[in-house]
Short mmCIF file of C-alpha atoms and ligand atoms in Angstrom, two decimals:
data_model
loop_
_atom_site.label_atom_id
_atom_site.label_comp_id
_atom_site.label_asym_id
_atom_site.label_seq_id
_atom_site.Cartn_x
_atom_site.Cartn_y
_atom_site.Cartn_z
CA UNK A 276 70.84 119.98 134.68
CA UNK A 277 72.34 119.63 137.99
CA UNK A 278 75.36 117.68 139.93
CA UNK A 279 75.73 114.43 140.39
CA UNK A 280 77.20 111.53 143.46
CA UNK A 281 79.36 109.11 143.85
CA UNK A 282 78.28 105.39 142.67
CA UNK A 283 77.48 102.59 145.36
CA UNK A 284 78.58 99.03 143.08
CA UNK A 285 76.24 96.34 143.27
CA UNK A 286 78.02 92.86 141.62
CA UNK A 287 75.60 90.14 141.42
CA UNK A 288 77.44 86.83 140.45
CA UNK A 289 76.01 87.70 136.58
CA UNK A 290 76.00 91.19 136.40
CA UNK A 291 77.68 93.85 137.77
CA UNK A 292 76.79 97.55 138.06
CA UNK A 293 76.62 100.81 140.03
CA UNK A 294 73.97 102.64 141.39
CA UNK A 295 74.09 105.93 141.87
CA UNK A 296 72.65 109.67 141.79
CA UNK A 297 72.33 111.86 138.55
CA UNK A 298 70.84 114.94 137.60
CA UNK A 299 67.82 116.11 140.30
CA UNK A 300 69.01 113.37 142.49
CA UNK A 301 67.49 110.65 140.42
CA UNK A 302 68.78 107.33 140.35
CA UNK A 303 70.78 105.97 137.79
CA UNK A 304 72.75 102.18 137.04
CA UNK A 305 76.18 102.78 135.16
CA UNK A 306 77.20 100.14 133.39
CA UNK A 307 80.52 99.44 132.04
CA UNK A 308 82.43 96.76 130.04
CA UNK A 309 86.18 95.92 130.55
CA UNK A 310 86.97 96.70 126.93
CA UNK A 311 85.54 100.50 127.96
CA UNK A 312 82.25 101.33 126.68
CA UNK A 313 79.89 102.47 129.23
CA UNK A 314 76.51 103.27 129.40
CA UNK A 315 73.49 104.97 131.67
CA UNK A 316 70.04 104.49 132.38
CA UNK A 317 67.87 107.02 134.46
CA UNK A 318 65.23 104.37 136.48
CA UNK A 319 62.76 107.19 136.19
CA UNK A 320 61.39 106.03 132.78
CA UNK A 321 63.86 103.18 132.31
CA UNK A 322 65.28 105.72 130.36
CA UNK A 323 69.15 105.37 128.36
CA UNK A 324 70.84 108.42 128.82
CA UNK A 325 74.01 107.64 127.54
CA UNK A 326 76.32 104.84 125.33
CA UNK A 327 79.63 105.56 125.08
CA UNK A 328 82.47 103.45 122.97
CA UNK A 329 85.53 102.48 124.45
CA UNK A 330 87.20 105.93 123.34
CA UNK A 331 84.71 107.51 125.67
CA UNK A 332 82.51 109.00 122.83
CA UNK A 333 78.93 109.98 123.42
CA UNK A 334 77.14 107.90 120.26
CA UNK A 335 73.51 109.10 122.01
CA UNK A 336 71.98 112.78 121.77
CA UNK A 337 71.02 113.97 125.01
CA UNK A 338 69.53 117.71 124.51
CA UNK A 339 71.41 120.26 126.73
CA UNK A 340 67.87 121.46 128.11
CA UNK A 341 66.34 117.72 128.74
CA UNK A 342 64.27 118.06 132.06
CA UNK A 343 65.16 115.40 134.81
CA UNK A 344 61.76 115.75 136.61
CA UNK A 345 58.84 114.19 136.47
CA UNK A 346 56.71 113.72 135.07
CA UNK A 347 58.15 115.72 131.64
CA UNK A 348 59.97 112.82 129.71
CA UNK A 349 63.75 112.99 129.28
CA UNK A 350 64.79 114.69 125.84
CA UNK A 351 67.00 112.22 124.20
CA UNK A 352 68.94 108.66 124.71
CA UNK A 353 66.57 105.98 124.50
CA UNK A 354 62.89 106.81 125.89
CA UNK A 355 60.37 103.94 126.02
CA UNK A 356 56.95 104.59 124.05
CA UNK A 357 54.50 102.17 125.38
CA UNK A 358 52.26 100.96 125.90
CA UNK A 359 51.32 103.44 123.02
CA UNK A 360 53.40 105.31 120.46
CA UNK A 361 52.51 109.13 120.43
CA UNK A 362 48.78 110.33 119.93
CA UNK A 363 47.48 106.66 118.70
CA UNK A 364 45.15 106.19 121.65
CA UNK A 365 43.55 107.67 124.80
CA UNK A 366 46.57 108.36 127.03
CA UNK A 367 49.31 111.14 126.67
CA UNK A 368 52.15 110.81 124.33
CA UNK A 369 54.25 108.07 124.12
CA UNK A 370 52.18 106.19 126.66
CA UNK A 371 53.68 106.59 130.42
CA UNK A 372 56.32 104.25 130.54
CA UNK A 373 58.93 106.78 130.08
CA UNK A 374 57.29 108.78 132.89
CA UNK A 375 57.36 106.22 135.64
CA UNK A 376 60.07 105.26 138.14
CA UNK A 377 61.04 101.52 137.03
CA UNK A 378 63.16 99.45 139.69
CA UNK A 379 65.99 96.92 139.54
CA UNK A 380 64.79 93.51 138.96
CA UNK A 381 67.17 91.14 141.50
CA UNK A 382 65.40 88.08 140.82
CA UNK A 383 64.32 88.08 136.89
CA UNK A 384 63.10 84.83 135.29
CA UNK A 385 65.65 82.97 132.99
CA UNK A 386 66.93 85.07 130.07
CA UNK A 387 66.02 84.21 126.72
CA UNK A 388 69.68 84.31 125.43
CA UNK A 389 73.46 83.84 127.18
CA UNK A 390 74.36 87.38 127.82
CA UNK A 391 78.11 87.57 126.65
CA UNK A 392 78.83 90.50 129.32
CA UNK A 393 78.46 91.04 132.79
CA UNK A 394 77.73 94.58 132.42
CA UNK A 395 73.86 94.05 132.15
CA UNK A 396 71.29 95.20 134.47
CA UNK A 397 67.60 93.94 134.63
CA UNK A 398 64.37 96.81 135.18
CA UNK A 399 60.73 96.48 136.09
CA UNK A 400 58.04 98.35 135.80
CA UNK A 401 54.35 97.52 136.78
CA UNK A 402 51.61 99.01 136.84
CA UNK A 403 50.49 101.76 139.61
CA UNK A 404 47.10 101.92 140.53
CA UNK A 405 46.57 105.52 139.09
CA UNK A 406 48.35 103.48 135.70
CA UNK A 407 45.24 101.05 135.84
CA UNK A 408 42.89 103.58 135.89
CA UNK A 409 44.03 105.14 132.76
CA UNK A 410 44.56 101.99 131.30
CA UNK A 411 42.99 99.19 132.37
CA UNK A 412 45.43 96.41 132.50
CA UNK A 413 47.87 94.41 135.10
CA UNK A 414 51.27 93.95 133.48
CA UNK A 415 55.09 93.15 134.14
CA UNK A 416 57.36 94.53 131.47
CA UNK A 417 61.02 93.63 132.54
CA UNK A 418 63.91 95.50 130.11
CA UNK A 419 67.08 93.72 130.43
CA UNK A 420 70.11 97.06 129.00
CA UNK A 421 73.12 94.97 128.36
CA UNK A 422 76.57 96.21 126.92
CA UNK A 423 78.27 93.93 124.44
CA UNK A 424 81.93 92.26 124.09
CA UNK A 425 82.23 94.78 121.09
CA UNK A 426 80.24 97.65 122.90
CA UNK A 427 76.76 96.90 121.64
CA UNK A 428 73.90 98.60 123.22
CA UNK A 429 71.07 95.86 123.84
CA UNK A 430 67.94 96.78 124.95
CA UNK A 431 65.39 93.59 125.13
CA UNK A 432 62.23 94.19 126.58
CA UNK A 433 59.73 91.39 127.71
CA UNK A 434 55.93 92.26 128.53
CA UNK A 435 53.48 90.06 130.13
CA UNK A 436 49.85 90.00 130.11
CA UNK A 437 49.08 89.09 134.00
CA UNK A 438 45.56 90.20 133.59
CA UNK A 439 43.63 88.18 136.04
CA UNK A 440 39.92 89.08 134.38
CA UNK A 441 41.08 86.77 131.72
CA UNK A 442 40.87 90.03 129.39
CA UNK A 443 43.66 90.50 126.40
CA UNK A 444 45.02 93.87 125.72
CA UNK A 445 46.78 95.61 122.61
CA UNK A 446 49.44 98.18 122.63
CA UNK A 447 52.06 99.77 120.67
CA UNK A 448 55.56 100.31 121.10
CA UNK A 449 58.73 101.94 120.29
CA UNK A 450 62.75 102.27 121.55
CA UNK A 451 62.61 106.23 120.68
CA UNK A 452 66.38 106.24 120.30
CA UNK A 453 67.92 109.65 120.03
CA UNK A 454 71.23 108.94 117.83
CA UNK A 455 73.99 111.61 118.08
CA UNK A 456 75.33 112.76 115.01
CA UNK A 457 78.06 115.87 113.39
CA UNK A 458 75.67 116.98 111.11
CA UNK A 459 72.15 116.30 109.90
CA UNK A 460 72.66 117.34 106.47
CA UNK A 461 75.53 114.84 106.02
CA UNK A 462 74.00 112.24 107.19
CA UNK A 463 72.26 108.87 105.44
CA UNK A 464 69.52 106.16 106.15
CA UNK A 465 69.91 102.91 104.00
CA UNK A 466 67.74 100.30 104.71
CA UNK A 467 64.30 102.21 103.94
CA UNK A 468 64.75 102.49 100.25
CA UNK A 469 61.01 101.36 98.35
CA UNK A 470 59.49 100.90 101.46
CA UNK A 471 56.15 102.22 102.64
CA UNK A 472 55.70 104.96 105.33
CA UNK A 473 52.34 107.00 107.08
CA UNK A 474 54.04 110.62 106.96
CA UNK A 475 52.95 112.46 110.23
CA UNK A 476 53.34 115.44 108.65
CA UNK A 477 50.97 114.55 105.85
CA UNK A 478 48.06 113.55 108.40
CA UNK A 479 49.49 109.92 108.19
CA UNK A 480 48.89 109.51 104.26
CA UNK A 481 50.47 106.67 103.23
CA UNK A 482 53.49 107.15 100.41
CA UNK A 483 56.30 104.60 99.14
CA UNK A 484 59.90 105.69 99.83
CA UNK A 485 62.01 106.24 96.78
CA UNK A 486 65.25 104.27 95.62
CA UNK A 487 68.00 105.96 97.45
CA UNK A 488 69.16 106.50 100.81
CA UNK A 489 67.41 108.85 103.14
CA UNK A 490 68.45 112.13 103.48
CA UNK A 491 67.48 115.44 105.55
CA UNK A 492 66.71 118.78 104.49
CA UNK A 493 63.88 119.70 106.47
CA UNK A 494 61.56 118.52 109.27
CA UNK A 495 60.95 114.17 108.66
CA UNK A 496 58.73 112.48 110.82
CA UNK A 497 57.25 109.42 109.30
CA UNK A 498 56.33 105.69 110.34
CA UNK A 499 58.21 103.31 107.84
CA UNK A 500 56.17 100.26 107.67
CA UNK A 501 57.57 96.40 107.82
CA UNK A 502 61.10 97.27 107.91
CA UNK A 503 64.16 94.96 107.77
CA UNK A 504 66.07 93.88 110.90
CA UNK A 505 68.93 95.75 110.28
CA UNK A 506 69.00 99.82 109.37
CA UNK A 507 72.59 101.79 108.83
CA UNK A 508 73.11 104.92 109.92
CA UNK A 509 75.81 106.82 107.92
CA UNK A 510 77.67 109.42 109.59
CA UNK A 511 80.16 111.14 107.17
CA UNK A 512 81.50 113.79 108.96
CA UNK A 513 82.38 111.00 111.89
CA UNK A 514 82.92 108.33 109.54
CA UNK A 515 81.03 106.47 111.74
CA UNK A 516 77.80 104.23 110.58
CA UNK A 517 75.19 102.88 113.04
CA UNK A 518 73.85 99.73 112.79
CA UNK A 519 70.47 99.39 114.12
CA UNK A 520 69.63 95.69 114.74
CA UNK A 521 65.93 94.47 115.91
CA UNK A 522 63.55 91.62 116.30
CA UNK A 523 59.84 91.75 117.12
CA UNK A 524 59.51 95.22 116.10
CA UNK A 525 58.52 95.59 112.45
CA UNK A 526 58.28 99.19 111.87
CA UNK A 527 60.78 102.14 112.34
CA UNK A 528 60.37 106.05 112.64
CA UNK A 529 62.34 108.65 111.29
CA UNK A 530 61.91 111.83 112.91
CA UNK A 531 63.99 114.98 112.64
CA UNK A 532 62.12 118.06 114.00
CA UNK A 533 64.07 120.72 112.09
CA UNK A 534 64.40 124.54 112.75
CA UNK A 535 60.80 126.00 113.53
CA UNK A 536 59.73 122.48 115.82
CA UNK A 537 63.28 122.80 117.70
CA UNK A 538 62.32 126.36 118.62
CA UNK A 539 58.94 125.45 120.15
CA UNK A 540 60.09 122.24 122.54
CA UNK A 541 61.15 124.45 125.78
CA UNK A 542 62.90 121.13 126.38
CA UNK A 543 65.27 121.21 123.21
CA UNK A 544 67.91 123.80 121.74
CA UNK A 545 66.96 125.69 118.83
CA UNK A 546 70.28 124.23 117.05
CA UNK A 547 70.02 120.94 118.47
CA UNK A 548 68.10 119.46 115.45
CA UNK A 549 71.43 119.37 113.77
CA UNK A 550 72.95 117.18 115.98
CA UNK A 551 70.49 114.32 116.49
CA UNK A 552 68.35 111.95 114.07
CA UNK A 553 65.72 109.45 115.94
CA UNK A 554 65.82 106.16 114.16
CA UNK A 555 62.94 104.28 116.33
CA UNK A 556 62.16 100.38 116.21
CA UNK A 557 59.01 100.02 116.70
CA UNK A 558 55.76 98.28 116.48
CA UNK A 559 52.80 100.33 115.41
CA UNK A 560 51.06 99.22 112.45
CA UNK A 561 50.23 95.98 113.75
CA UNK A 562 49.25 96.44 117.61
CA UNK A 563 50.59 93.86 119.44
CA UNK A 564 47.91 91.88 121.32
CA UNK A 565 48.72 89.56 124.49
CA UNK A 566 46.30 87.01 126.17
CA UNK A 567 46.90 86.84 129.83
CA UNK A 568 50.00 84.71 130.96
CA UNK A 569 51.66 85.53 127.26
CA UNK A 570 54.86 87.41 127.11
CA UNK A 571 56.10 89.83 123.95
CA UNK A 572 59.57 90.62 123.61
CA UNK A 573 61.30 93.16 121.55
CA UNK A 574 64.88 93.51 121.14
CA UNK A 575 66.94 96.62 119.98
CA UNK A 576 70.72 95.77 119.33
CA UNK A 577 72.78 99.18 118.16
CA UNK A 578 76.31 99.16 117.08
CA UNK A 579 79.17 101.11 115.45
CA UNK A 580 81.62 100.40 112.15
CA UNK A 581 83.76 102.78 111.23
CA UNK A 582 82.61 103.73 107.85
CA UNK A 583 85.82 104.19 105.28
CA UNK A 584 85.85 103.40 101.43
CA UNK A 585 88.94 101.61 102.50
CA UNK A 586 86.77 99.11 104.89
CA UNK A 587 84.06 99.02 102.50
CA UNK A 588 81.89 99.81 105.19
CA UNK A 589 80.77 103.29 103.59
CA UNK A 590 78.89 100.84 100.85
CA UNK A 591 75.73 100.57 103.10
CA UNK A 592 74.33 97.33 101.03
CA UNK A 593 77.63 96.02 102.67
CA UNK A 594 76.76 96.61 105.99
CA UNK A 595 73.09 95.90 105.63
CA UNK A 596 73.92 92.54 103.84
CA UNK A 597 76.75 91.83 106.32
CA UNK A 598 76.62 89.54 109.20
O1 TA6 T 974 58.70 109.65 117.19
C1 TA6 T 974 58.38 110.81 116.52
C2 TA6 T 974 57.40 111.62 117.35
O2 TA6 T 974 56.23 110.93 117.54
C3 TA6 T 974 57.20 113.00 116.72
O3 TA6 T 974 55.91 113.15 116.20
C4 TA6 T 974 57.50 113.97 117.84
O4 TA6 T 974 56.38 114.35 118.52
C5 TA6 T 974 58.45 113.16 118.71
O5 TA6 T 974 57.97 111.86 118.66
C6 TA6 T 974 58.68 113.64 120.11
O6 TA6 T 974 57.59 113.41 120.91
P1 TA6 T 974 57.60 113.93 122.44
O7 TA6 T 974 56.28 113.49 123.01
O8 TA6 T 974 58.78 113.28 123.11
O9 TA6 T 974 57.76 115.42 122.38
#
């Protein structure tokens, strides 16, 4: 991964953020809050690189051999499946979202919700006409990457059908977040307990998750179906805990590749897998299906509690019932 330039700032009377290069020259917005916590995202793929709380520390994984050239996909921080998650469909992988180069969106229409921050920027990707031809459909998808008074990460993403043939389309979805952790084998799920799941590794046979929390001792990568909003992340080692917060996105994959998998992706260190756990939102079960002039959106919020017996925030029910 190569050097990178010094930022141009852009300060919009909402939003303010810098512009500059990163690695291979691609662009990049940094976005910072006053309280400290930063964050980066590559416009090749719309792509988070990097969230960082106001002590500086990196909460994403971002794999020491990720490859910042098209059209390979970025290995780690947030990529974008869509508009299909891995093989479910005709096109490559993930859908090519995370392979496209998505630009800054000056004018966007009126946001949903007040965003508390300034340090927000607005994306857009549409369609090229090579995209069309592999899938047949005109869209806008705008993705609004926000920082928080308390250093949330928001990602909300809004996708409109503007078809002109009248025709609907389907897709699927995910926020393919790559969350940085001290140790895989210390680390917890809560939120998944009794739930359903299509295990990949199992040719997508459906099984029920068991009572406790989720923990890793090999290679997990499964689709959890109809998932709550919220999902902790327990971090021991960091006493950290990740709260995962999403709407319109039902479903979310767990996916750890483990020791032989890490060794095959040229793009990935062969110790890396104990440093990283994706937690995805996603929507996948259900495709979601837009008729032209409707608009989806899908909102990701991630946070950080310190997790202590003495805050009480190690008892995950705690943090998953909490506000
Ligand atoms: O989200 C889990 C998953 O679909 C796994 O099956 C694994 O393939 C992973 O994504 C990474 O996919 P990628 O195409 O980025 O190599």
């Amino acid at each position: 991964m190569s050097t990178e330039k010094t930022p141009s700032s852009v300060s919009s009377s909402s939003s303010n953020y810098e512009v500059c290069k990163g690695f291979n020259g691609l662009d990049k917005v940094l976005l910072r809050d006053a309280r400290g916590s930063s964050a980066e995202v590559y416009l090749y793929g719309g792509h988070v690189t990097s969230w960082k709380n106001d002590q500086a520390e990196e909460l994403l994984f971002l794999s020491s051999k990720a490859i910042f050239k098209p059209p390979k996909a970025i290995r780690g921080g947030i990529p974008i499946c869509f508009p299909q998650f891995a093989n479910l469909g005709t096109l490559d992988s993930h859908g090519f979202a995370r392979n496209r180069f998505w630009t800054i969106d000056d004018n966007p229409p009126p946001f949903p919700t007040n965003t508390l921050s300034k340090a927000y920027v607005d994306l857009i990707l549409k369609p090229s006409e090579d995209d069309i031809k592999i899938w047949p459909h005109s869209f806008e998808f705008r993705l609004r990457v926000a920082l928080g008074p308390g250093g949330e990460l928001m990602l909300t993403s809004r996708i409109r059908n503007t078809n002109i043939d009248g025709k609907p389309f389907s897709f699927t979805f995910a926020y393919h977040t790559y969350f940085s952790v001290s140790d895989i084998s210390e680390v917890r799920v809560e939120g998944l307990e009794t739930l359903d799941y299509l295990d990949n590794l199992q040719k997508k046979e459906r099984f029920t998750e068991q009572g406790d929390a989720l923990t890793f001792e090999s290679e997990v990568d499964r689709i959890y179906l109809s998932t709550p909003t919220k999902i902790a992340i327990l971090d021991h080692e960091k006493k950290r805990t990740f709260v995962l917060r999403k709407d319109g996105l039902p479903d979310s994959v767990v996916w750890n590749p483990w020791d032989k998998k890490a060794k095959a992706m040229t793009d990935f260190g062969d110790d890396e897998y104990k440093h990283m756990l994706c937690v995805e939102a996603a929507a996948i079960e259900n495709p979601i299906t837009l008729k032209p002039g409707e608009e989806w959106k899908g909102r990701l919020e991630l946070s950080t509690v310190p997790s202590s017996y003495f805050s009480g925030q190690l008892d995950p029910q705690r943090v998953i019932q909490g506000s």
